[in-house]
Each structure stands twice: as C-alpha cells, then as structure tokens.
mmCIF file with all atom_site columns, C-alpha atoms in Angstrom:
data_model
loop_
_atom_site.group_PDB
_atom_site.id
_atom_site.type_symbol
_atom_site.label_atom_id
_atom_site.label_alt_id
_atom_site.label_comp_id
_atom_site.label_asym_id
_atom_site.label_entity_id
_atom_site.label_seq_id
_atom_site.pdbx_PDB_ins_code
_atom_site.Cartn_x
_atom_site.Cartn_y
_atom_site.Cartn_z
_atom_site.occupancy
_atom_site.B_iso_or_equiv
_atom_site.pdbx_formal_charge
_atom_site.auth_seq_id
_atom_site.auth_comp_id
_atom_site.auth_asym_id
_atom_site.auth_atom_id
_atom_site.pdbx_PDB_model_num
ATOM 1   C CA . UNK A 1 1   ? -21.775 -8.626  60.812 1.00 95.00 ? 16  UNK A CA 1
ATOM 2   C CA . UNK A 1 2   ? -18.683 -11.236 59.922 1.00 97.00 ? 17  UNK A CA 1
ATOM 3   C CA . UNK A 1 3   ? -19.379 -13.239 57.683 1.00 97.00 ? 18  UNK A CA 1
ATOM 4   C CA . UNK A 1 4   ? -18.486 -16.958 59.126 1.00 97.00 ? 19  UNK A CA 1
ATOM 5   C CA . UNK A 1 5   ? -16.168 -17.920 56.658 1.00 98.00 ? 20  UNK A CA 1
ATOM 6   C CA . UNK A 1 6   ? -13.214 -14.918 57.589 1.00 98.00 ? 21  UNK A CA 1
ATOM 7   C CA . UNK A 1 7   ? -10.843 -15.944 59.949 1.00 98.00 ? 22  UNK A CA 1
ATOM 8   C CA . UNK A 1 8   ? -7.792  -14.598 61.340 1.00 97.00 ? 23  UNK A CA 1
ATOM 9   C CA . UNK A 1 9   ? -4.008  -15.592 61.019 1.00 97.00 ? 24  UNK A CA 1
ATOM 10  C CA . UNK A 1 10  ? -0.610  -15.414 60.630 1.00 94.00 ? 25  UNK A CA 1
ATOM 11  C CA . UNK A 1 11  ? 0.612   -14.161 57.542 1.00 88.00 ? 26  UNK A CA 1
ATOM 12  C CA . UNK A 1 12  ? 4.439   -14.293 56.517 1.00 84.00 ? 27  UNK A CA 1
ATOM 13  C CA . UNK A 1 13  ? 6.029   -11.041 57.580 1.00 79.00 ? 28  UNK A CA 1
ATOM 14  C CA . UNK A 1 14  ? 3.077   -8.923  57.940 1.00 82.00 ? 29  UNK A CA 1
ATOM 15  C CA . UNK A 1 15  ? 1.628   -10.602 61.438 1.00 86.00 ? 30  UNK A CA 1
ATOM 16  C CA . UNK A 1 16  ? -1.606  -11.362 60.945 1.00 93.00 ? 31  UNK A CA 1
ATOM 17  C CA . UNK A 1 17  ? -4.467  -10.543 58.661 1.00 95.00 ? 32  UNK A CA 1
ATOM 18  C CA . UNK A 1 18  ? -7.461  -11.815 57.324 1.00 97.00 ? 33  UNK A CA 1
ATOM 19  C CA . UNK A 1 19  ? -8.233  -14.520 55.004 1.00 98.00 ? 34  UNK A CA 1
ATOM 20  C CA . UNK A 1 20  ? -11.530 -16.598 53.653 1.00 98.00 ? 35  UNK A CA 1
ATOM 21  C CA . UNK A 1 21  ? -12.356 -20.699 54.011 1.00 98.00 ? 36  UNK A CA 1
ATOM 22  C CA . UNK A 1 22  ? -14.880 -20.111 51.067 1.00 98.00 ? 37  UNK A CA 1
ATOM 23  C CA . UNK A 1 23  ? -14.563 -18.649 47.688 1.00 98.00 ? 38  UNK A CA 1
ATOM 24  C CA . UNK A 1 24  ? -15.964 -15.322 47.928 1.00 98.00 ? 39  UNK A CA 1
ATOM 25  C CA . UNK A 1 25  ? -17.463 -13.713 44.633 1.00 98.00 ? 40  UNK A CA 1
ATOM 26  C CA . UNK A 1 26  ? -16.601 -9.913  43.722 1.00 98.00 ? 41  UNK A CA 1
ATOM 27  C CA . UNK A 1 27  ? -19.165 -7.326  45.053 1.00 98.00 ? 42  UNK A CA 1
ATOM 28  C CA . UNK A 1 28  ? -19.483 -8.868  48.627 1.00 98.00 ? 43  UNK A CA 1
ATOM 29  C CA . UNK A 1 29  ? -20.271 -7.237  51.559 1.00 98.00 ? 44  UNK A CA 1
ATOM 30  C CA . UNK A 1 30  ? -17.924 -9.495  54.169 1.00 98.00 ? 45  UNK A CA 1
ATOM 31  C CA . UNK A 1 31  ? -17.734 -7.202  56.989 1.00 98.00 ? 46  UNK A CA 1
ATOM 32  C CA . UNK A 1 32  ? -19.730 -4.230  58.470 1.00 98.00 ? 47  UNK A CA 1
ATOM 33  C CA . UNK A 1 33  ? -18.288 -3.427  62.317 1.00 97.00 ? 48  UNK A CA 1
ATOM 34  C CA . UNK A 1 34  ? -19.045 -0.705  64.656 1.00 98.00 ? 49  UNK A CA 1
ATOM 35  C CA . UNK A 1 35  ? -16.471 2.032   65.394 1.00 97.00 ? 50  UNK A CA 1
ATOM 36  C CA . UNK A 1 36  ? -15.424 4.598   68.173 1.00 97.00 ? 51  UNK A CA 1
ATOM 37  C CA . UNK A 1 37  ? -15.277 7.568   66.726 1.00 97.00 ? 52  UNK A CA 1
ATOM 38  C CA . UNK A 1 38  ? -11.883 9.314   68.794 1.00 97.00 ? 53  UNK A CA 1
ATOM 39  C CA . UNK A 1 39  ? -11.654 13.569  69.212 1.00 95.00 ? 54  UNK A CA 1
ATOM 40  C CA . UNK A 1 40  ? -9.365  15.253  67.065 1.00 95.00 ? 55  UNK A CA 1
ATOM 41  C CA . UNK A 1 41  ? -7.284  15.401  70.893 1.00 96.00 ? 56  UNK A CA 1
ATOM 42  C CA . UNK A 1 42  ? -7.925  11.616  71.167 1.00 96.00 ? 57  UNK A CA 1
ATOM 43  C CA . UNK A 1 43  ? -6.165  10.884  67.653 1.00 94.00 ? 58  UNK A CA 1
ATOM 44  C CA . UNK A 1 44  ? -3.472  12.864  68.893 1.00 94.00 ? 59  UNK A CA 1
ATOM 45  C CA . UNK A 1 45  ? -2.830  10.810  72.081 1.00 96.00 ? 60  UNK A CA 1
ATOM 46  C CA . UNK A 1 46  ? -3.234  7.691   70.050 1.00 94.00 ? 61  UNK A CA 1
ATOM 47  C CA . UNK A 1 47  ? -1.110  8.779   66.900 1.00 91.00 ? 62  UNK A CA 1
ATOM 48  C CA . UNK A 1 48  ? 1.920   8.682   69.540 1.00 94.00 ? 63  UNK A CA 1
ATOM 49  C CA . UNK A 1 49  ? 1.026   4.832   70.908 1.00 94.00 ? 64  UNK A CA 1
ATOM 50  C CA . UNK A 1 50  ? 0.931   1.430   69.223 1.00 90.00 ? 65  UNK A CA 1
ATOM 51  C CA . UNK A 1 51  ? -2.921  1.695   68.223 1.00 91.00 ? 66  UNK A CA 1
ATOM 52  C CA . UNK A 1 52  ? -1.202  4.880   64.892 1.00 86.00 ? 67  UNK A CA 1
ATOM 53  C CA . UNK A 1 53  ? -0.955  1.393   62.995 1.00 83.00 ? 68  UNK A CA 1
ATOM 54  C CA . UNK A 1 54  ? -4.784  0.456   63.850 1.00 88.00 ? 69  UNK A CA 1
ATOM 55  C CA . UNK A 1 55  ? -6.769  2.890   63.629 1.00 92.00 ? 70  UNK A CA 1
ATOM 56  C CA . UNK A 1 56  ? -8.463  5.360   60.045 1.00 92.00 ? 71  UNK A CA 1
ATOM 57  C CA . UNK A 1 57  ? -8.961  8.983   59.507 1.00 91.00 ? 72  UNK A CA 1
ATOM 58  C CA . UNK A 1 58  ? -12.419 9.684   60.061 1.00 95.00 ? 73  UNK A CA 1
ATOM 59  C CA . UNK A 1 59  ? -15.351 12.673  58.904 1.00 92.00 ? 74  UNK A CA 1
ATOM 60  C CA . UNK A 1 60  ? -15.034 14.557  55.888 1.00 89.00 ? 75  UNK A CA 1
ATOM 61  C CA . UNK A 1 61  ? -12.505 16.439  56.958 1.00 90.00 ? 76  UNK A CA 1
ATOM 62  C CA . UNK A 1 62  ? -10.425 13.764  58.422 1.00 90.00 ? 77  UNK A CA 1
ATOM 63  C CA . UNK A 1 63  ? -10.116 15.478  61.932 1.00 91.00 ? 78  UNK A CA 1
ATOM 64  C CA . UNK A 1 64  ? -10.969 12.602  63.914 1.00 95.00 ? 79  UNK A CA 1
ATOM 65  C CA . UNK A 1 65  ? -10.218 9.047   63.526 1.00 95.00 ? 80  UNK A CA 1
ATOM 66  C CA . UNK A 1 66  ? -11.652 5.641   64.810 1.00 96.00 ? 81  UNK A CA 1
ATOM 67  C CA . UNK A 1 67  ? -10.733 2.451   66.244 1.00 94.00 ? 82  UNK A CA 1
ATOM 68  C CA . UNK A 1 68  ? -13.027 0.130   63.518 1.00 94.00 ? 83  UNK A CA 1
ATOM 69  C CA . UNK A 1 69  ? -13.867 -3.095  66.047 1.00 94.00 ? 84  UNK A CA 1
ATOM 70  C CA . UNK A 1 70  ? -14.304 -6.365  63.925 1.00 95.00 ? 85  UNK A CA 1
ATOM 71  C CA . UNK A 1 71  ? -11.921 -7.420  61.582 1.00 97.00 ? 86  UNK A CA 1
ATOM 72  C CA . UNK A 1 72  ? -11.490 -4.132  59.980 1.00 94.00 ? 87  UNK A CA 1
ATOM 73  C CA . UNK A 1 73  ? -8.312  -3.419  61.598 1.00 91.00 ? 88  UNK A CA 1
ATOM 74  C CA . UNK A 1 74  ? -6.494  -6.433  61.017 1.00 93.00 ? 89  UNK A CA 1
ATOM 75  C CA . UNK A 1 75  ? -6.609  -6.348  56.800 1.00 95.00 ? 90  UNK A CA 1
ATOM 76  C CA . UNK A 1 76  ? -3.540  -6.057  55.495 1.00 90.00 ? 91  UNK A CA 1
ATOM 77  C CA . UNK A 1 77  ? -2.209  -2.713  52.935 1.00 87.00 ? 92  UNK A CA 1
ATOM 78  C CA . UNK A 1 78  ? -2.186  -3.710  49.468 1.00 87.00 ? 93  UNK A CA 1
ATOM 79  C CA . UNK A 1 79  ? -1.709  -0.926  46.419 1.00 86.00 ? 94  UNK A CA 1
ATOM 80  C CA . UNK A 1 80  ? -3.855  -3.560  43.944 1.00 91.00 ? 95  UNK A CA 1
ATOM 81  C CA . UNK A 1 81  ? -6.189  -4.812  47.319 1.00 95.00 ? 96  UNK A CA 1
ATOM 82  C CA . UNK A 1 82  ? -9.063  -7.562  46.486 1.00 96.00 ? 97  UNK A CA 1
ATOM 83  C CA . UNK A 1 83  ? -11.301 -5.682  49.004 1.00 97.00 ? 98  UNK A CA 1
ATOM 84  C CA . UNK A 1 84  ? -12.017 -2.173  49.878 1.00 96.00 ? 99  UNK A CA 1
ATOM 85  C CA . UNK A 1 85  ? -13.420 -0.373  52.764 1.00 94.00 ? 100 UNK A CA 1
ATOM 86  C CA . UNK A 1 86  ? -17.054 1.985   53.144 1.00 95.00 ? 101 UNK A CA 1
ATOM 87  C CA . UNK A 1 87  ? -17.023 4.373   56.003 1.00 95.00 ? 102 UNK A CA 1
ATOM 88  C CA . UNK A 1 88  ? -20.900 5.161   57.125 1.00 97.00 ? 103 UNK A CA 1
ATOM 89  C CA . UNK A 1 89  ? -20.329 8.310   59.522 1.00 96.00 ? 104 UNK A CA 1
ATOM 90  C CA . UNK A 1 90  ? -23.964 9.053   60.567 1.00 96.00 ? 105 UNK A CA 1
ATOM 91  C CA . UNK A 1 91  ? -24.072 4.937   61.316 1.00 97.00 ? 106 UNK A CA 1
ATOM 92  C CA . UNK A 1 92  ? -20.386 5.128   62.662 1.00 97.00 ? 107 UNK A CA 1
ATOM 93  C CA . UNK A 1 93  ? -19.678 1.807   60.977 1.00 98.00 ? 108 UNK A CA 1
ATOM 94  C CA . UNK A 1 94  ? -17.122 0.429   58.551 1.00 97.00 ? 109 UNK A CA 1
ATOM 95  C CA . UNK A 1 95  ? -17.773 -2.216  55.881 1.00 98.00 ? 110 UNK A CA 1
ATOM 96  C CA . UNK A 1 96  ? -15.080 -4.044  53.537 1.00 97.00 ? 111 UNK A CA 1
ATOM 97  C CA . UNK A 1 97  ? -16.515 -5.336  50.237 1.00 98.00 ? 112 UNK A CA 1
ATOM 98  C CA . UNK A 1 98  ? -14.660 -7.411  48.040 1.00 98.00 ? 113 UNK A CA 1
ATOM 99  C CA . UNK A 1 99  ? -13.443 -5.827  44.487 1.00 97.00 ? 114 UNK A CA 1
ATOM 100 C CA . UNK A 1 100 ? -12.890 -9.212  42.985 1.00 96.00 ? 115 UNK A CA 1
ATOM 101 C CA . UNK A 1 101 ? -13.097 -12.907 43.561 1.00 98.00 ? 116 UNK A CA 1
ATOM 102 C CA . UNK A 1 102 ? -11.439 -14.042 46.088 1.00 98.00 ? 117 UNK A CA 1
ATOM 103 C CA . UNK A 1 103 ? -10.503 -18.162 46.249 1.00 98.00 ? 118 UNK A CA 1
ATOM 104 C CA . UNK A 1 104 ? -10.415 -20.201 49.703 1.00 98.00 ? 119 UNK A CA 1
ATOM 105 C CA . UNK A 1 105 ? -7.255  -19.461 51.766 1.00 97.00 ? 120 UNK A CA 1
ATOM 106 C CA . UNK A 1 106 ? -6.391  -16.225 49.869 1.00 97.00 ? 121 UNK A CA 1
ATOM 107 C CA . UNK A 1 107 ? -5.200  -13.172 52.328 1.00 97.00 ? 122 UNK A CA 1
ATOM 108 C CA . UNK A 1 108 ? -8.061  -10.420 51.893 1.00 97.00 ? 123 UNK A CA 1
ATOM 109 C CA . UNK A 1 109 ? -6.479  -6.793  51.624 1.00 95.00 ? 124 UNK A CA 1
ATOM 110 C CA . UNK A 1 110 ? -7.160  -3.225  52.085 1.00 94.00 ? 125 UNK A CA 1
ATOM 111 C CA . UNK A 1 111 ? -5.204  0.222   50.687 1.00 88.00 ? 126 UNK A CA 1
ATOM 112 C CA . UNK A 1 112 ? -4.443  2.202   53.515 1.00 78.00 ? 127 UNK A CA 1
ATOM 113 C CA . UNK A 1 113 ? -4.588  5.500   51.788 1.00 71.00 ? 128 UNK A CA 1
ATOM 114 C CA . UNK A 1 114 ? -8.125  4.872   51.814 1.00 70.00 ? 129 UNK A CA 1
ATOM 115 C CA . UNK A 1 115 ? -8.220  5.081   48.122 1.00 73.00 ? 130 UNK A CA 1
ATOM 116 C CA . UNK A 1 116 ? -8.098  1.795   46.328 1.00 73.00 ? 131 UNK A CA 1
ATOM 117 C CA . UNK A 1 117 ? -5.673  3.579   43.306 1.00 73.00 ? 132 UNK A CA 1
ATOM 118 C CA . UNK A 1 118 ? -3.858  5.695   46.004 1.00 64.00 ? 133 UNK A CA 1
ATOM 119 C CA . UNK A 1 119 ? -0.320  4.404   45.332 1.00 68.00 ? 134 UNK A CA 1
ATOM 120 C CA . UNK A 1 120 ? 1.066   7.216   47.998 1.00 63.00 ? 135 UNK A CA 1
ATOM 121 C CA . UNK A 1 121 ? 3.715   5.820   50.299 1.00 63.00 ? 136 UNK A CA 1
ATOM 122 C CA . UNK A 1 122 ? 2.614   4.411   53.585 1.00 57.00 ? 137 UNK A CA 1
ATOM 123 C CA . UNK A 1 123 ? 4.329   4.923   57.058 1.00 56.00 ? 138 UNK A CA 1
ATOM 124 C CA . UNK A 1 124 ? 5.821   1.520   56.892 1.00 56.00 ? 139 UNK A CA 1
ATOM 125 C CA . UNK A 1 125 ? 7.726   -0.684  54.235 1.00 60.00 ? 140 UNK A CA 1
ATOM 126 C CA . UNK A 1 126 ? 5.660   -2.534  52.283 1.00 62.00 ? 141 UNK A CA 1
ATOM 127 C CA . UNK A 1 127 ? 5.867   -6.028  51.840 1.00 62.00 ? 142 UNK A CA 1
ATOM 128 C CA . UNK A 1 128 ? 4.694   -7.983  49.052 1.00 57.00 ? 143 UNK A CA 1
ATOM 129 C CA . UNK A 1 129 ? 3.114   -12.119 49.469 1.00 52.00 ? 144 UNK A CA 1
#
C-alpha cells in the first residue's frame, strides 16, 4: 500500500526522493511495501555493488538485510526526518509513518541509522534542502 498522493522526483543534489501532492497529518501510515529478505552472504555480495546505498539492516541482530520494494528505498536521510520507518520481520514488510505534518510538495525523509535521534555519521555527506 502507497498511498496515491506520494510521488517520486528529483530533488536538488540528492537525486530523487519522495514527496506528497496532499497535506499529510502527523501519525500517518503512507507506505507499507514488501521486502526480500537477503542472507547474511547475500548482504555481503550486495554491500560491494550499487544496491549498499538501497538497501536496510534487517532481524534483530542485523545479520541480514533487505531490498524494501515500494517507495521505501527512495526516502531521503534526514537527522530531524518528518517520517520514520517500522520493520515487521515475521510479515517481511516495511512501513514509513509520518512524525509530523507534512504540507503539499514537501520532500518526505527518513534517518538512515534507523533511529529517528541517531545523529551517527552516515557513509555519505550529507546534504541539507
């Protein structure tokens, strides 16, 4: 499930990400995608290609990792994001859910480190809007 109003598109020095035609009020569920679930081997394989920058840790232990299909992917790194993401590993899915309002035409964003307060450096520079 997408909701309708997300769309994807260019975004000044990032490539693309993700952004809204609607205002979007805090609390909302706007995504929940299927992933594949990759071996511990598989991560390793993929870690050395251009899917590193696509895909998240996965399991409690953070062994594995998965390719989240959807949207999920595409969201942009914030440190103060306006969404965060839900990992489901028995239903092997991913939601984002917005952590405030978001306004029409606003760039929705995610924190990497998987923690929205996780201020850790990421494995590129970070750009602000």
């Amino acid at each position: 499930m997408i909701k309708p109003y997300l769309y994807v598109d260019h975004t000044k020095g990032k490539g693309r990400g993700v952004f809204t035609k609607e205002n979007i009020p805090a609390g909302t569920r706007i995504e929940t995608s299927p992933v594949l679930v990759l071996s511990y081997d598989d991560t390793q394989t993929v870690d050395t290609t251009k899917l590193h920058n696509y895909i998240f840790l996965w399991g409690a232990r953070e062994t594995r990792s998965c390719i989240a299909l959807g949207f999920c992917s595409i969201y942009n790194h914030a440190y103060e994001p306006n969404c965060e993401y839900e990992m489901d590993f028995d239903e092997e899915t991913m939601s984002i859910i917005t952590r405030k309002e978001i306004k029409k035409g606003e760039e929705l964003s995610i924190n990497y480190n998987g923690d929205v307060t996780d201020t850790s450096p990421v494995w590129f520079d970070v750009r602000k809007k």
